[in-house]
CSV table of C-alpha atoms in Angstrom, one decimal:
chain,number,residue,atom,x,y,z
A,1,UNK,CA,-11.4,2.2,0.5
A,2,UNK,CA,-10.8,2.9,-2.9
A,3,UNK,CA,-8.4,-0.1,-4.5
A,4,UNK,CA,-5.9,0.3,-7.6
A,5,UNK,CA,-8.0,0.7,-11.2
A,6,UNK,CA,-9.9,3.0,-9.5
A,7,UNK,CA,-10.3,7.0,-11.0
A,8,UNK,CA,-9.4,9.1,-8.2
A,9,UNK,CA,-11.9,11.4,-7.2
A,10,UNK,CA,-11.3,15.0,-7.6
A,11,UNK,CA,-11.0,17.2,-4.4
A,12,UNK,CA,-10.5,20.6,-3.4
A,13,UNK,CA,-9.3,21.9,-0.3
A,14,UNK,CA,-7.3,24.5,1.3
A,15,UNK,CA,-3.8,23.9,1.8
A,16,UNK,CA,-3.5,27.9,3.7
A,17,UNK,CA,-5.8,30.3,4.4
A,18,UNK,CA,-6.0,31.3,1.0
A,19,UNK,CA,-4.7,29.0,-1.1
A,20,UNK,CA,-7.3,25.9,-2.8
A,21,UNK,CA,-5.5,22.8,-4.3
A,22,UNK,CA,-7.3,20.9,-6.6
A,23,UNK,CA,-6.1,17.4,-7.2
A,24,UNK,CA,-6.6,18.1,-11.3
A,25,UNK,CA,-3.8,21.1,-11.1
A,26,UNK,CA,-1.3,17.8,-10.9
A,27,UNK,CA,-2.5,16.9,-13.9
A,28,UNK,CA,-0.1,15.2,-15.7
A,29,UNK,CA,2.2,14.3,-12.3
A,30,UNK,CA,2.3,11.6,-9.9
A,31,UNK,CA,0.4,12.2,-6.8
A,32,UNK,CA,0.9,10.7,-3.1
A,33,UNK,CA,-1.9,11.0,-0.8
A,34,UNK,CA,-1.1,10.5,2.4
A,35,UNK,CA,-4.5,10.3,4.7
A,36,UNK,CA,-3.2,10.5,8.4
A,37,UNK,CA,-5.8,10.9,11.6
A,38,UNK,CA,-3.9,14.0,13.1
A,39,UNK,CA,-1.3,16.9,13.3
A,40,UNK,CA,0.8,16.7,16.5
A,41,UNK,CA,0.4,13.2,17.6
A,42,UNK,CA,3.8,11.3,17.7
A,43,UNK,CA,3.5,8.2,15.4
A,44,UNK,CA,1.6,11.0,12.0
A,45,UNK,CA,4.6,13.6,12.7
A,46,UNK,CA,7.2,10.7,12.0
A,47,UNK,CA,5.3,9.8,8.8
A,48,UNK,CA,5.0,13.5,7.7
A,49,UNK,CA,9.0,14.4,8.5
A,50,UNK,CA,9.7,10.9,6.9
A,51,UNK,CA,7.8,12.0,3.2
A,52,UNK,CA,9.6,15.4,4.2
A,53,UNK,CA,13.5,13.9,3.5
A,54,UNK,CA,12.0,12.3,1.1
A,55,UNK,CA,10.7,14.7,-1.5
A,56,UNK,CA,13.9,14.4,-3.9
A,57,UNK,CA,13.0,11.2,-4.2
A,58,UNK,CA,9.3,11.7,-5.2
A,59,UNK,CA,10.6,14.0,-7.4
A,60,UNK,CA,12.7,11.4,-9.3
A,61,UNK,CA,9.2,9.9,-10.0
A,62,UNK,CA,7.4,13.5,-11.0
A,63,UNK,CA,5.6,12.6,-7.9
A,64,UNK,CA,3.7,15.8,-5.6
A,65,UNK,CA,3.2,14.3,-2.3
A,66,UNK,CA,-0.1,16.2,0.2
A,67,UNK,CA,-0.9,15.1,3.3
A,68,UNK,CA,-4.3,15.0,4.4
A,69,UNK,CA,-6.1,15.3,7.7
A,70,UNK,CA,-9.3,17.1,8.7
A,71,UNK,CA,-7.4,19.3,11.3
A,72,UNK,CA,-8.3,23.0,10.4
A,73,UNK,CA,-5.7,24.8,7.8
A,74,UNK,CA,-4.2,27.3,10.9
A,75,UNK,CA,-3.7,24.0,12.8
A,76,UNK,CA,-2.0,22.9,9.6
A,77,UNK,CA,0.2,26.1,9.3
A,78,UNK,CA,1.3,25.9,13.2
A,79,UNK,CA,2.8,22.1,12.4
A,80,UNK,CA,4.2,22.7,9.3
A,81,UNK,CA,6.0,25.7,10.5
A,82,UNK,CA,6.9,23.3,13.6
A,83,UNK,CA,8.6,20.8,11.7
A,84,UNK,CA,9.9,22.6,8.6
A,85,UNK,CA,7.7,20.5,6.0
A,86,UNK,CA,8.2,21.7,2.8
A,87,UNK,CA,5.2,19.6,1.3
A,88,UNK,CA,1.3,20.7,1.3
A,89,UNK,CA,-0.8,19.6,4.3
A,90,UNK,CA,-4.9,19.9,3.3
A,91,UNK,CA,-7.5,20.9,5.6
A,92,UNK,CA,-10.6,17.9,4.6
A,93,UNK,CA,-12.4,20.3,7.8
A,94,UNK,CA,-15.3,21.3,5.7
A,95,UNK,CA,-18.0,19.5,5.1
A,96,UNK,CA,-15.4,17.6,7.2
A,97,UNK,CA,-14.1,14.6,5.9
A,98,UNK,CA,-15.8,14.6,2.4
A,99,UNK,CA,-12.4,13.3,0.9
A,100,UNK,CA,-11.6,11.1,3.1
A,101,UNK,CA,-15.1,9.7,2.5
A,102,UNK,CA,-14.6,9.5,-0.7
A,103,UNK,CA,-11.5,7.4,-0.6
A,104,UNK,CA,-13.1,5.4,1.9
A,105,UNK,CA,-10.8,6.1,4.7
A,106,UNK,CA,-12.9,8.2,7.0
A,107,UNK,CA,-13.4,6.8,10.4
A,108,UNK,CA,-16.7,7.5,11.8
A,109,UNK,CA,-15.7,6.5,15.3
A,110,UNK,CA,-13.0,8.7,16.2
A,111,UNK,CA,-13.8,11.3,13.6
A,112,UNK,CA,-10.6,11.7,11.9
A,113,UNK,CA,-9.2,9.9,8.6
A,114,UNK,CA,-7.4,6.5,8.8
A,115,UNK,CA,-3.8,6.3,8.2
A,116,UNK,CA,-4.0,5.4,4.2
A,117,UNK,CA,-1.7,6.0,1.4
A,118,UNK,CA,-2.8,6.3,-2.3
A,119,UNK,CA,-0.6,6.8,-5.2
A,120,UNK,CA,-2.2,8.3,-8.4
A,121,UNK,CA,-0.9,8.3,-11.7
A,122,UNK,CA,-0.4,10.7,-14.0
A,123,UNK,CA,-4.2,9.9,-15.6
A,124,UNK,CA,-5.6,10.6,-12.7
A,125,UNK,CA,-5.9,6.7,-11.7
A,126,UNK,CA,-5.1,4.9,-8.4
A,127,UNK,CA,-2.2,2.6,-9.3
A,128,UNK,CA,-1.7,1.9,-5.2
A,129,UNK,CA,-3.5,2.1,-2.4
A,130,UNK,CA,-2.7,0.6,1.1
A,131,UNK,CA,-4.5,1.3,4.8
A,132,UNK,CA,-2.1,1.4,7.6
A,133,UNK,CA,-2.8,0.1,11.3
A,134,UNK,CA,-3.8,3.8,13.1
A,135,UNK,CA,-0.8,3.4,15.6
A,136,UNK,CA,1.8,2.0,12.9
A,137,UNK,CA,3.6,4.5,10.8
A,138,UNK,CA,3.8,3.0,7.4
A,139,UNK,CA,7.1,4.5,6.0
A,140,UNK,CA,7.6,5.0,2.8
A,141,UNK,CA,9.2,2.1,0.8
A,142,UNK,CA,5.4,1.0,-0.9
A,143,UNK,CA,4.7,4.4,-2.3
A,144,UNK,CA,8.3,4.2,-4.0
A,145,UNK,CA,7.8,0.5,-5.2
A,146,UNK,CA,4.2,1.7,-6.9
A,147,UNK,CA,6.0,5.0,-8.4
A,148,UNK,CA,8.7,2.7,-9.6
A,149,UNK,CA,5.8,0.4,-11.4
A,150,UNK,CA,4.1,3.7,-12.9
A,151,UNK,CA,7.8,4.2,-14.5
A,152,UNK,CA,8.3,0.8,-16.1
A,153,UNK,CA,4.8,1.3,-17.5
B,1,UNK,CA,7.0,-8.1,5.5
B,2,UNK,CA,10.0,-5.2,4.8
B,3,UNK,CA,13.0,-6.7,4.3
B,4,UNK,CA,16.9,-5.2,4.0
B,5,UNK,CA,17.7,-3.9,0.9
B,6,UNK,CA,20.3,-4.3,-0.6
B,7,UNK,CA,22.0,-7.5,2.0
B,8,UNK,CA,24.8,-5.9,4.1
B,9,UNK,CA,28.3,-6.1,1.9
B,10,UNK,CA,31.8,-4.8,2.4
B,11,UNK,CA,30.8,-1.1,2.1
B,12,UNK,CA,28.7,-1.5,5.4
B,13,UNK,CA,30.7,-0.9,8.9
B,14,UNK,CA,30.2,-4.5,10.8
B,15,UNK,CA,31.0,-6.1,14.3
B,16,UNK,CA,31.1,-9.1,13.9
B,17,UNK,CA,33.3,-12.5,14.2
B,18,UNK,CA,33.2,-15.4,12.1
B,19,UNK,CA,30.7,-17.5,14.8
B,20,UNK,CA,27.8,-15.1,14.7
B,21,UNK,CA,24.6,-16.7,14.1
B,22,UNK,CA,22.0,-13.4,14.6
B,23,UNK,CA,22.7,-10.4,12.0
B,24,UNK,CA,21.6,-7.5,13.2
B,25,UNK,CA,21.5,-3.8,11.5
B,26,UNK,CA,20.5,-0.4,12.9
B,27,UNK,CA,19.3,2.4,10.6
B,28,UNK,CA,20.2,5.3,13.0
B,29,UNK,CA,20.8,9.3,13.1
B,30,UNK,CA,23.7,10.7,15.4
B,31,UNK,CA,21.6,13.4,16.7
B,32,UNK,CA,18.2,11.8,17.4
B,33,UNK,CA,17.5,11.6,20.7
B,34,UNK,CA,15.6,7.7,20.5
B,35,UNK,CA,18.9,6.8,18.8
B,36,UNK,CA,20.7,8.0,21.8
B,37,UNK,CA,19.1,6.0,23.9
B,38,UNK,CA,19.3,3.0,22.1
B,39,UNK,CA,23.0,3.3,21.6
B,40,UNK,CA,24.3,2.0,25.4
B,41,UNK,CA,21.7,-0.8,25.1
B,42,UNK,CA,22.7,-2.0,21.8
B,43,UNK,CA,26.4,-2.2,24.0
B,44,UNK,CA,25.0,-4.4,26.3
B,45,UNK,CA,23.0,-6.5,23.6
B,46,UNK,CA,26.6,-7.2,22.1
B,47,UNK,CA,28.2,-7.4,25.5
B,48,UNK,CA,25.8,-10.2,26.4
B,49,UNK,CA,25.6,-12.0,23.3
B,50,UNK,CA,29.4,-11.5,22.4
B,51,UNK,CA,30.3,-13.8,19.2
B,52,UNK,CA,27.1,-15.0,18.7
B,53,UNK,CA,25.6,-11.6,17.2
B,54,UNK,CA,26.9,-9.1,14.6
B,55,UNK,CA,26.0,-5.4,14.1
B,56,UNK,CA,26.1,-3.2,11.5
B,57,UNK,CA,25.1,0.3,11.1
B,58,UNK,CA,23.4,2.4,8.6
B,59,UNK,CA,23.2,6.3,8.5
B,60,UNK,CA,19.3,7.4,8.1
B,61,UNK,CA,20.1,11.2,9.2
B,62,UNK,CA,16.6,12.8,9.0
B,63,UNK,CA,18.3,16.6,8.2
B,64,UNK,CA,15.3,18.5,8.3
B,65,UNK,CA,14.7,17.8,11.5
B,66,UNK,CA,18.3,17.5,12.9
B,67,UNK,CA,20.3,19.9,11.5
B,68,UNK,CA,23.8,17.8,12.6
B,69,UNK,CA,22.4,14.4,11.4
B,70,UNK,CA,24.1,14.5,8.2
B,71,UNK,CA,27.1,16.3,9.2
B,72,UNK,CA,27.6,14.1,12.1
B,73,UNK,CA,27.3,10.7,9.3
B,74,UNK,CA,29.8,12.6,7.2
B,75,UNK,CA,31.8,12.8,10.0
B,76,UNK,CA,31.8,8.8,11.1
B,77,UNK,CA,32.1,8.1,7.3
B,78,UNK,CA,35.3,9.9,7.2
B,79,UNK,CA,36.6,8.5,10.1
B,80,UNK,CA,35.7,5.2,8.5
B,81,UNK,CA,38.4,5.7,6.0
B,82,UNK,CA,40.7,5.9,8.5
B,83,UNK,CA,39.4,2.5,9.9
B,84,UNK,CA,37.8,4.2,13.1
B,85,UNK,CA,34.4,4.3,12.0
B,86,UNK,CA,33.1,2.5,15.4
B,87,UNK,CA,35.4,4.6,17.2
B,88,UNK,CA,33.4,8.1,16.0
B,89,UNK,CA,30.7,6.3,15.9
B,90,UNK,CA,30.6,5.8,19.7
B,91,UNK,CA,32.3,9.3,20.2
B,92,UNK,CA,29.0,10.8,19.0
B,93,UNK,CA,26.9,9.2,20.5
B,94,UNK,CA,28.6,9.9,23.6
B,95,UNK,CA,28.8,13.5,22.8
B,96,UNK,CA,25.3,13.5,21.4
B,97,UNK,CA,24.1,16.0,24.1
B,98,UNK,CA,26.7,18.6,22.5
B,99,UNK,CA,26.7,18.0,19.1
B,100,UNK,CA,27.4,20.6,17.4
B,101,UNK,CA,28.9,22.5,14.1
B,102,UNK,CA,32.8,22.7,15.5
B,103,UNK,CA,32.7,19.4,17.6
B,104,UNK,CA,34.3,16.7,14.6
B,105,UNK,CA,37.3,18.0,14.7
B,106,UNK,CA,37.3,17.4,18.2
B,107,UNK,CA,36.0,14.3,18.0
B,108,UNK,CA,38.5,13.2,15.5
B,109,UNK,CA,41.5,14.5,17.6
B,110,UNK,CA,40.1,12.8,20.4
B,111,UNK,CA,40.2,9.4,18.3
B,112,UNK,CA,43.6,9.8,16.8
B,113,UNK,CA,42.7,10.6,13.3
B,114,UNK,CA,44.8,12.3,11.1
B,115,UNK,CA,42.9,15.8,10.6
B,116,UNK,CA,43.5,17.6,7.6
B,117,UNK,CA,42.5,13.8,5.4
B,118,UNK,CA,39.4,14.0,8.1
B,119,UNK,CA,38.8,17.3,6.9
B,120,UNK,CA,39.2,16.7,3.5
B,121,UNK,CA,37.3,13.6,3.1
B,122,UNK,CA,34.6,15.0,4.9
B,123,UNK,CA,33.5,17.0,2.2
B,124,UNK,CA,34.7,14.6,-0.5
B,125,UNK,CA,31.4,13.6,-2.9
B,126,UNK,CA,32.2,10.1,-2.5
B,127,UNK,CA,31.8,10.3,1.2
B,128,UNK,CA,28.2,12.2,0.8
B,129,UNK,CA,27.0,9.7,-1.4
B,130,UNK,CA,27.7,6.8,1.4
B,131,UNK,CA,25.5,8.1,3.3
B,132,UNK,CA,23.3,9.0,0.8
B,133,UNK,CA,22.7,5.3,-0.7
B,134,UNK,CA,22.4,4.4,3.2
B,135,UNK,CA,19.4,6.7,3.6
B,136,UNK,CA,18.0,5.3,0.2
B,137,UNK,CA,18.5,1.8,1.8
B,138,UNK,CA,16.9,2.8,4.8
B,139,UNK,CA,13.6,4.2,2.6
B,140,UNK,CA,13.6,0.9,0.5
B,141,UNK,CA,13.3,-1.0,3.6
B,142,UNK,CA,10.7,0.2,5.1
B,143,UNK,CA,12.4,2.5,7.9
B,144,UNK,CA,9.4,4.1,9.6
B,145,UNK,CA,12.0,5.8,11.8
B,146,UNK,CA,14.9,5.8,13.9
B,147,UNK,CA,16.4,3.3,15.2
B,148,UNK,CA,14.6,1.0,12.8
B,149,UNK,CA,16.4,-2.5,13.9
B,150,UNK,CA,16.7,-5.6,10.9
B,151,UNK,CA,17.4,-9.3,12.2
B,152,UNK,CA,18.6,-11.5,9.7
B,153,UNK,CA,17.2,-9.4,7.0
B,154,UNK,CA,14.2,-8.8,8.0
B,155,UNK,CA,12.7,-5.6,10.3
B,156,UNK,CA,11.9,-6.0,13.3
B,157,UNK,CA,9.0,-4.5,14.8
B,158,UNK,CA,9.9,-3.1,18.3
B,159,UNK,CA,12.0,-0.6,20.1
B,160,UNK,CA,16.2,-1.7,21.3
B,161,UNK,CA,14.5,-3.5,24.6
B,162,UNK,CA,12.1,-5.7,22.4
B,163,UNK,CA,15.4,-6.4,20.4
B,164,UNK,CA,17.2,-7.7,23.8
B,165,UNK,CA,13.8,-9.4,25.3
B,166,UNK,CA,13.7,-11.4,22.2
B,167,UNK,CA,17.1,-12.3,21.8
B,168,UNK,CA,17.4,-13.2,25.6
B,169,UNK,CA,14.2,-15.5,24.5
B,170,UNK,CA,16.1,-17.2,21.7
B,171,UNK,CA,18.8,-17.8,23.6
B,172,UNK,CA,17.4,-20.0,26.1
């Protein structure tokens, strides 16, 4: 897993059919990744409509929060609508898991990314990074503490 | 470990008398359904433990995905400067099933509350921003979702019945 000092590797991926977000278009912003194994299972839709209340206060920090699973993006567009997020999910489906690879959270056992939060400054550098137990929701009071540490900077 | 921040004070709603030896605090939302079902156990837990325990409770209303979360905090808040916070507190959660837009004013009828300052505080911007700092609490504290129980300060990291199975294990 990729550990704070680190330069975040760039990514593409589709956040809907047609849309392609590149991690550089935040140039210049803060930037939560949240890694999370699945859409629809209990304990990831808690995390995703926790970081959903939340987005005023990322925004405080400049900070865009996208979550990140390899679910496909139509799986991504059925939960989203589900649950009202207001916040881009990414589709790491194909060549699947190549981001999460790079971050060092992809779990070759069960096939789907580890529950892992990274928070990227505004040079593009990982100033946090923490990996959650799978089953354990990590809420969101880390990611703020790091943002808050990018601020005093 | 996630600890409660900031320490409970005099702006949080608390049962508690002056023997209690075991703090405990709920971060919950008046319309979520594992909230609901905590609420008549956290009554026995305070039944059973009487002076030896307080409570206190936070608002963490998650509105996207409960629509009368927030209005339903408002509503307790306001009901709180009446001094019958616990009082709406308890009538929502006994309502929860029906909660909806036009119910608060029942509700506050029901308790006895003088219903035009209800109203009126209700909307007041002090009122909102109660239960705004309480969310921002919650969020500093690690609340991973609701209820999200504290003990002495410090989250605990179960469900209502690991709350009472490990209180009923101190006790003995």
């Amino acid at each position: 897993m990729l550990e704070k000092g680190s330069k975040a590797p760039d990514f593409e991926l589709n956040a809907t059919p047609d849309q392609k977000i590149k991690l550089k278009d935040f140039k210049g912003k803060n930037v939560i990744l949240a890694f999370y194994p699945a859409d629809w299972s209990p304990v990831c839709s808690d995390q995703m409509a926790l970081y959903n209340e939340m987005l005023n206060y990322f925004s405080k920090y400049d900070a865009q929060i996208l979550g990140i699973s390899v679910d496909s993006v139509w799986c991504h567009l059925a939960f989203s609508g589900d649950r009202k997020l207001h916040f881009p999910l990414l589709a790491d489906f194909e060549p699947k898991g190549e981001v999460s690879k790079a971050y060092g959270v992809y779990d070759e056992e069960t096939g789907e990314s580890k529950r892992a939060l990274f928070v990227i400054d505004n040079e593009g550098e990982i100033a946090w990074s923490y990996l959650s137990p799978t089953a354990v929701n990590p809420g969101a009071d880390g990611i703020l503490d790091a943002l808050e540490e990018i601020k005093k900077k | 470990m996630s600890t409660l921040k900031p320490s409970l004070s005099d702006k949080d709603h608390i049962q508690a008398s002056e023997s209690a030896t075991v703090e405990i605090v709920e971060f919950g939302d008046y319309e979520c359904p594992y909230c609901g079902d905590a609420y008549p156990i956290v009554k026995e837990i305070q039944e059973t433990f009487g002076d030896q325990i307080s409570f206190a409770f936070r608002n963490f209303p998650l509105q996207e995905a409960h629509p009368f979360a927030f209005p339903a905090a408002l509503a307790a808040e306001a009901a709180a400067v009446q001094g019958k916070f616990w009082e709406m507190h308890d009538a929502l959660y006994d309502n929860q099933h029906r909660l909806a837009e036009d119910i608060f004013t029942e509700l506050a009828e029901t308790i006895g509350l003088d219903l035009e300052k209800f109203e009126k505080d209700s909307q007041s911007e002090e009122i909102k921003q109660k239960v705004d700092s309480d969310f921002e609490s919650g969020v500093r504290s690690g609340v991973n979702g609701t209820p999200s129980f504290y003990v002495d300060g410090t989250k605990f990291d179960g469900g209502v019945l690991d709350l009472y199975q490990m209180l009923k294990e101190s006790a003995e």
